[in-house]
Phi, psi and omega in degrees: 000134183279133178274134175270135177267130180250122179274138179291149178292132179244124177293127179258143178281113182286336181235069182292147177292143181240142177274350179286147177292148180299141180258132178271124177208167180268150179237134180293140174244127185251150172236126180262132179216157177256129183246126176274115180284310181190186180238153172239146181282136175203135187299309186260145174271345180240130178280129180265335184198177181296326181297319177295320178297319179300314181297318180297312184290321177299317177298317179300312182294320180294323185266329185240352185246207181228091188296345179276358180237154177287134180227141179252126186236145173238133173258124184263135183234147175274188184291346176262011183061030173270142181290125177247352178176165177228146177215128171277106187284320187209141173240125183246218180249210182293326188234003178197157173224128181294130182225131175232138180309324180302317182287330177287319183282336182305305179294328179294318179291315181297328181270003184056041180288143175266336182208170178206157173244124178267150177200152170207157179261154171246105180304334179288344184068012169275109189271001178292131180291139176277165173304323177296321177300316179295313183296317181293326178296316177301314181298316181294318179298316179298315181294317181295323179300321181298321182264006174081030177247129181273136172261113181275330192199155166223120181250143167247122188243153174269146176262353182266335181208196184263020178284150177202163174244128182250118176296323181290313181297332179273000179081005184290317180299313180300319179295321179295320177292323178296325178292337178287331185289000000 
C-alpha cells in the first residue's frame, strides 16, 4: 500500500516585508448606491398571495422586459411584506437565464429588503420546475439566510395566461428551509 505524504500546514505571512521602495499609485474608492429607474403601476403595496405576485411580475416582464426570453426577477419586500422594489436580475435565452445568488441578493441588500419573492418565466409555457430551478432556489435560500433575508416564494410564470407554479404553495420553500436547520 502506498503511503501518502501529508505536509504540515505552514502559516504564511500575508504582508511580507519588501526591500523594494514603496510605489505611489492611485486606488479606486467606490460608492455603492441604489438607483430608482422608474415606477410600475400595481394596486396593492402588500402581496397577499402567489397569484398577486404572478400578476405583478408578469406585468413587469411584459412592460419592461423581454417576454420571449427567460428572465429572472426579484420582488423586494420590507419587514411588513410591503413591496419596496422590483429588479430584473437576468435575461437569458429561450430555455434558461443565468442566475447567481450574488446577483439576486445585490438589489435586496441595497434596498434593505427583509424578504423577497423570486420568479422567472418559462417561454415554453411548461411551468414544471427543472432540476436547475430547484438547485438555484436552494442556493439563493442558503445565501439569503446568511445575510438575514427571507425568501417567501419562487414562481415560474406563463407569459400567455395567468398560470404559474408556486414553490411555496407546493411546500418546496418550507422543505428547503427545514433542510437548513
